[in-house]
Every structure is written in C-alpha cells, then in structure tokens.
Short mmCIF file of C-alpha atoms in Angstrom, two decimals:
data_model
loop_
_atom_site.label_atom_id
_atom_site.label_comp_id
_atom_site.label_asym_id
_atom_site.label_seq_id
_atom_site.Cartn_x
_atom_site.Cartn_y
_atom_site.Cartn_z
CA UNK A 1 -157.54 -91.14 -202.66
CA UNK A 2 -155.46 -94.25 -201.43
CA UNK A 3 -152.17 -95.09 -203.34
CA UNK A 4 -150.89 -96.74 -200.80
CA UNK A 5 -151.73 -99.56 -198.65
CA UNK A 6 -149.36 -100.69 -195.69
CA UNK A 7 -149.96 -103.76 -193.93
CA UNK A 8 -148.95 -104.91 -190.15
CA UNK A 9 -147.63 -108.74 -190.38
CA UNK A 10 -148.66 -110.68 -186.89
CA UNK A 11 -152.42 -111.86 -187.51
CA UNK A 12 -152.80 -109.34 -189.91
CA UNK A 13 -151.10 -111.77 -192.69
CA UNK A 14 -149.56 -114.33 -190.82
CA UNK A 15 -151.07 -116.56 -188.24
CA UNK A 16 -149.28 -116.62 -184.90
CA UNK A 17 -150.51 -120.46 -184.24
CA UNK A 18 -146.87 -121.60 -185.11
CA UNK A 19 -145.12 -118.96 -183.21
CA UNK A 20 -147.06 -119.69 -179.47
CA UNK A 21 -147.03 -123.24 -180.33
CA UNK A 22 -143.41 -123.75 -180.87
CA UNK A 23 -142.80 -121.40 -177.85
CA UNK A 24 -144.84 -124.05 -175.88
CA UNK A 25 -142.89 -127.15 -177.53
CA UNK A 26 -139.59 -125.00 -176.42
CA UNK A 27 -140.46 -124.53 -172.57
CA UNK A 28 -142.18 -127.89 -172.53
CA UNK A 29 -145.45 -126.68 -171.55
CA UNK A 30 -148.93 -127.64 -172.97
CA UNK A 31 -150.22 -125.29 -176.07
CA UNK A 32 -153.41 -125.31 -175.00
CA UNK A 33 -151.40 -123.46 -171.36
CA UNK A 34 -149.80 -120.75 -173.55
CA UNK A 35 -152.36 -119.67 -176.02
CA UNK A 36 -154.61 -119.12 -172.82
CA UNK A 37 -151.91 -117.29 -171.04
CA UNK A 38 -151.48 -115.07 -174.11
CA UNK A 39 -155.00 -114.23 -174.19
CA UNK A 40 -155.06 -113.33 -170.55
CA UNK A 41 -152.11 -110.83 -171.04
CA UNK A 42 -153.71 -109.59 -174.09
CA UNK A 43 -156.79 -108.64 -172.22
CA UNK A 44 -154.97 -107.16 -169.44
CA UNK A 45 -153.03 -105.07 -171.83
CA UNK A 46 -149.82 -106.37 -171.14
CA UNK A 47 -147.29 -107.40 -174.51
CA UNK A 48 -147.64 -111.00 -175.19
CA UNK A 49 -144.33 -111.84 -174.04
CA UNK A 50 -145.44 -111.56 -170.36
CA UNK A 51 -147.12 -114.81 -171.27
CA UNK A 52 -143.51 -116.31 -171.38
CA UNK A 53 -142.57 -114.62 -168.14
CA UNK A 54 -145.19 -116.27 -165.89
CA UNK A 55 -144.11 -119.51 -167.29
CA UNK A 56 -140.81 -119.07 -166.35
CA UNK A 57 -140.34 -116.00 -164.27
CA UNK A 58 -136.86 -114.21 -165.20
CA UNK A 59 -136.86 -115.73 -168.34
CA UNK A 60 -134.38 -113.79 -170.76
CA UNK A 61 -136.77 -113.88 -174.31
CA UNK A 62 -134.04 -112.92 -176.09
CA UNK A 63 -131.53 -115.35 -175.04
CA UNK A 64 -134.28 -118.20 -175.44
CA UNK A 65 -134.92 -116.93 -178.90
CA UNK A 66 -130.99 -117.64 -179.70
CA UNK A 67 -130.84 -121.14 -178.31
CA UNK A 68 -133.78 -121.91 -180.01
CA UNK A 69 -132.46 -121.22 -183.43
CA UNK A 70 -129.01 -122.82 -182.11
CA UNK A 71 -130.96 -125.88 -181.41
CA UNK A 72 -132.71 -125.59 -185.31
CA UNK A 73 -136.06 -125.03 -183.34
CA UNK A 74 -136.42 -121.38 -184.43
CA UNK A 75 -138.99 -119.37 -186.29
CA UNK A 76 -140.67 -120.83 -189.13
CA UNK A 77 -143.06 -120.07 -191.86
CA UNK A 78 -144.75 -121.54 -194.67
CA UNK A 79 -148.15 -121.18 -197.08
CA UNK A 80 -149.76 -122.11 -194.54
CA UNK A 81 -149.22 -119.67 -192.10
CA UNK A 82 -150.82 -116.90 -194.16
CA UNK A 83 -154.38 -116.13 -193.63
CA UNK A 84 -156.35 -117.10 -196.62
CA UNK A 85 -156.84 -113.94 -198.17
CA UNK A 86 -153.63 -112.48 -198.09
CA UNK A 87 -152.60 -113.41 -201.59
CA UNK A 88 -155.71 -112.43 -203.34
CA UNK A 89 -156.29 -109.37 -201.47
CA UNK A 90 -152.89 -108.46 -201.89
CA UNK A 91 -152.98 -109.20 -205.62
CA UNK A 92 -155.53 -107.62 -206.24
CA UNK A 93 -154.52 -104.66 -204.87
CA UNK A 94 -151.63 -104.13 -207.00
CA UNK A 95 -153.93 -104.62 -209.93
CA UNK A 96 -155.73 -101.81 -208.66
CA UNK A 97 -152.59 -99.76 -208.81
CA UNK A 98 -151.94 -99.45 -205.66
CA UNK A 99 -148.42 -99.77 -204.13
CA UNK A 100 -148.67 -102.32 -201.37
CA UNK A 101 -146.04 -102.26 -198.63
CA UNK A 102 -145.81 -105.18 -195.97
CA UNK A 103 -144.00 -103.58 -192.47
CA UNK A 104 -144.70 -104.81 -188.82
CA UNK A 105 -142.98 -105.68 -185.85
CA UNK A 106 -141.02 -108.65 -186.93
CA UNK A 107 -137.31 -109.77 -186.74
CA UNK A 108 -134.94 -110.06 -189.57
CA UNK A 109 -135.36 -113.64 -189.92
CA UNK A 110 -138.98 -112.99 -190.29
CA UNK A 111 -138.44 -110.91 -192.86
CA UNK A 112 -136.20 -113.30 -194.64
CA UNK A 113 -138.75 -115.97 -194.43
CA UNK A 114 -141.69 -113.79 -195.99
CA UNK A 115 -139.36 -112.90 -198.83
CA UNK A 116 -139.16 -116.60 -199.47
CA UNK A 117 -142.99 -116.86 -199.87
CA UNK A 118 -142.74 -114.41 -202.79
CA UNK A 119 -145.73 -112.27 -201.77
CA UNK A 120 -147.46 -109.90 -204.11
CA UNK A 121 -146.07 -106.65 -202.64
CA UNK A 122 -143.66 -104.01 -203.48
CA UNK A 123 -141.80 -103.39 -200.41
CA UNK A 124 -141.40 -105.59 -197.14
CA UNK A 125 -139.52 -104.62 -194.08
CA UNK A 126 -139.87 -105.48 -190.51
CA UNK A 127 -138.78 -103.47 -186.82
CA UNK A 128 -135.91 -106.01 -186.81
CA UNK A 129 -134.17 -104.60 -190.24
CA UNK A 130 -135.24 -101.15 -189.49
CA UNK A 131 -133.91 -101.00 -185.83
CA UNK A 132 -137.19 -98.90 -184.63
CA UNK A 133 -140.73 -100.81 -183.84
CA UNK A 134 -144.00 -99.67 -183.30
CA UNK A 135 -145.60 -97.59 -182.12
CA UNK A 136 -142.64 -95.34 -182.49
CA UNK A 137 -143.67 -92.49 -184.71
CA UNK A 138 -140.00 -92.86 -186.59
CA UNK A 139 -141.38 -96.34 -187.49
CA UNK A 140 -144.46 -94.84 -189.74
CA UNK A 141 -141.95 -92.49 -191.06
CA UNK A 142 -140.05 -95.68 -192.30
CA UNK A 143 -143.68 -96.98 -193.83
CA UNK A 144 -144.16 -93.62 -195.37
CA UNK A 145 -140.44 -93.75 -197.19
CA UNK A 146 -141.44 -97.26 -198.44
CA UNK A 147 -144.84 -96.25 -199.34
CA UNK A 148 -143.53 -93.26 -201.75
CA UNK A 149 -146.96 -91.50 -201.12
CA UNK A 150 -147.89 -88.42 -198.93
CA UNK A 151 -149.41 -89.56 -195.56
CA UNK A 152 -153.42 -88.73 -196.51
CA UNK A 153 -152.64 -90.95 -199.54
CA UNK A 154 -151.32 -94.46 -197.40
CA UNK A 155 -153.53 -96.26 -195.55
CA UNK A 156 -151.98 -98.18 -192.62
CA UNK A 157 -153.90 -101.70 -192.07
CA UNK A 158 -153.58 -103.67 -188.33
CA UNK A 159 -155.13 -105.84 -185.82
CA UNK A 160 -153.80 -103.98 -183.03
CA UNK A 161 -155.17 -100.81 -182.18
CA UNK A 162 -152.56 -99.44 -179.69
CA UNK A 163 -149.89 -100.40 -181.98
CA UNK A 164 -151.45 -100.05 -185.52
CA UNK A 165 -154.05 -97.63 -185.36
CA UNK A 166 -153.23 -95.16 -183.17
CA UNK A 167 -149.83 -94.40 -183.91
CA UNK A 168 -150.66 -94.74 -187.66
CA UNK A 169 -153.41 -92.22 -187.23
CA UNK A 170 -150.90 -89.77 -184.74
CA UNK A 171 -148.34 -89.90 -188.20
CA UNK A 172 -150.79 -88.77 -190.53
CA UNK A 173 -151.54 -91.62 -192.31
CA UNK A 174 -155.39 -93.13 -193.20
CA UNK A 175 -156.24 -96.33 -190.72
CA UNK A 176 -157.77 -99.54 -190.93
CA UNK A 177 -158.40 -102.18 -187.98
CA UNK A 178 -159.21 -105.54 -188.80
CA UNK A 179 -160.99 -107.74 -186.76
CA UNK A 180 -159.26 -110.71 -186.21
CA UNK A 181 -156.37 -112.20 -184.09
CA UNK A 182 -156.59 -111.78 -179.76
CA UNK A 183 -156.23 -107.82 -180.44
CA UNK A 184 -158.17 -107.85 -183.35
CA UNK A 185 -161.43 -109.12 -181.83
CA UNK A 186 -160.78 -108.59 -177.71
CA UNK A 187 -160.06 -104.68 -178.81
CA UNK A 188 -162.48 -104.23 -181.39
CA UNK A 189 -164.59 -101.55 -179.29
CA UNK A 190 -161.62 -99.53 -178.01
CA UNK A 191 -161.35 -95.82 -178.62
CA UNK A 192 -158.11 -96.73 -180.32
CA UNK A 193 -160.00 -99.06 -182.92
CA UNK A 194 -163.72 -97.01 -183.09
CA UNK A 195 -161.21 -94.02 -184.51
CA UNK A 196 -159.81 -95.67 -187.31
CA UNK A 197 -161.17 -94.66 -190.73
CA UNK A 198 -161.91 -98.07 -191.88
CA UNK A 199 -162.95 -100.98 -189.85
CA UNK A 200 -162.48 -104.22 -191.77
CA UNK A 201 -162.85 -107.93 -191.28
CA UNK A 202 -161.18 -109.29 -194.54
CA UNK A 203 -158.36 -108.17 -196.69
CA UNK A 204 -160.61 -108.28 -199.69
CA UNK A 205 -162.76 -105.34 -197.70
CA UNK A 206 -159.86 -102.95 -199.10
CA UNK A 207 -160.87 -103.12 -202.31
CA UNK A 208 -163.63 -101.26 -202.00
CA UNK A 209 -161.85 -98.87 -199.97
CA UNK A 210 -158.92 -98.44 -202.54
CA UNK A 211 -161.29 -98.02 -205.71
CA UNK A 212 -163.05 -94.41 -203.76
#
C-alpha cells in the first residue's frame, strides 16, 4: 500500500526550458547551443552544469547565479513551466487520501516560487532549504520525514535513474521512473531505471499504482 508519494521537481513537475534559455541569454550564447551541450554532457554522464563550463571555461556557476539575481535576470517559474499533468494528477492523488510531497534538488528561491504556484501538495522542500542534496541518503531521510509514512509505503518519483531511482531504493523507498526530460528518455534503459518498481510516462499513471 502506498500512503505517500514524493516527487522530484526538475523534468518531473517543471520543464527546464526556461532555466537553460535564461542561462543561454545571460552568457550570450544561442539557446540551441546550450540545449545541445546539455544533451551532450547528459549523454556522457556528467552533471548538466558542465554545459556552462564548456561555454565559459572556469566559470563560477554560483557567482554567476548571484549576478543574474542581482541583475533581475534570475530564476523565474510560472504556470507555463509546469507539465500539463502536474495539477490534475497531484490533486487526484490527494483525493485518494495519498500524502503528496514535493522534494528535489533545487534552490531556496525555486522552493519559494513553487509555493507561490500553490500546487496541490502536503509538503514542499528543496535541497537548498534542507542543506542536503540527492543522491545523499540524508536527503531521502528528510523525504521520509515529510512523507510521514514508512519507507515501504512511500513512493519516490523522478526522471533521473542515478539521482532519483537508485538512491531512493537504497533508502528503502518504492520507486517510479518517469520517462520524460533528457535523463528520463536517454537513460530509460539503464539498470537503475530498469530496477524501479514502476516505469511510467505520465503522472496520471501514479493513480493506478496508489489504488493498489
């Protein structure tokens, strides 16, 4: 029985289009170039921030992030950034009596912006607020605290096999690999993704899982 569903954020709930487009504009690089480089580093198994380092070797990503914020060109999120299934699927899960938790590797500001969207969830947190990030076991310990359910009754949903599925499973949670976004599609056949308890292509698929 699944009593709580916890969901990743980037490319699970929120499209990353705006995020990478804004970095491209800030660095004065064509958006297509940044998208292509993100795909290239993902395919090579590197962190996506490596795309920025390819464009500007030696870049201090944290310092550039702060500079963007200071210039009024920092993080933005609105309704158009959400995947279409997010609101209806999360609302339907709560209607079933399932506790819905949103928890992913995002900044403190991203958490604030998500709260302003008033998503149908019971708890929302980011790695920036917690001070610990995936794939750390401590992150998933915090997820379980927010879920208020046993690990075997908590389902973690994400697109990234190595950051979402594998460490969540190692922490004892049930797992669902979501096939969307660069990692979700490209790494769908990796052992970590194949080992998920469920493999889904839409958040609506969760409703069948939680019905038991």
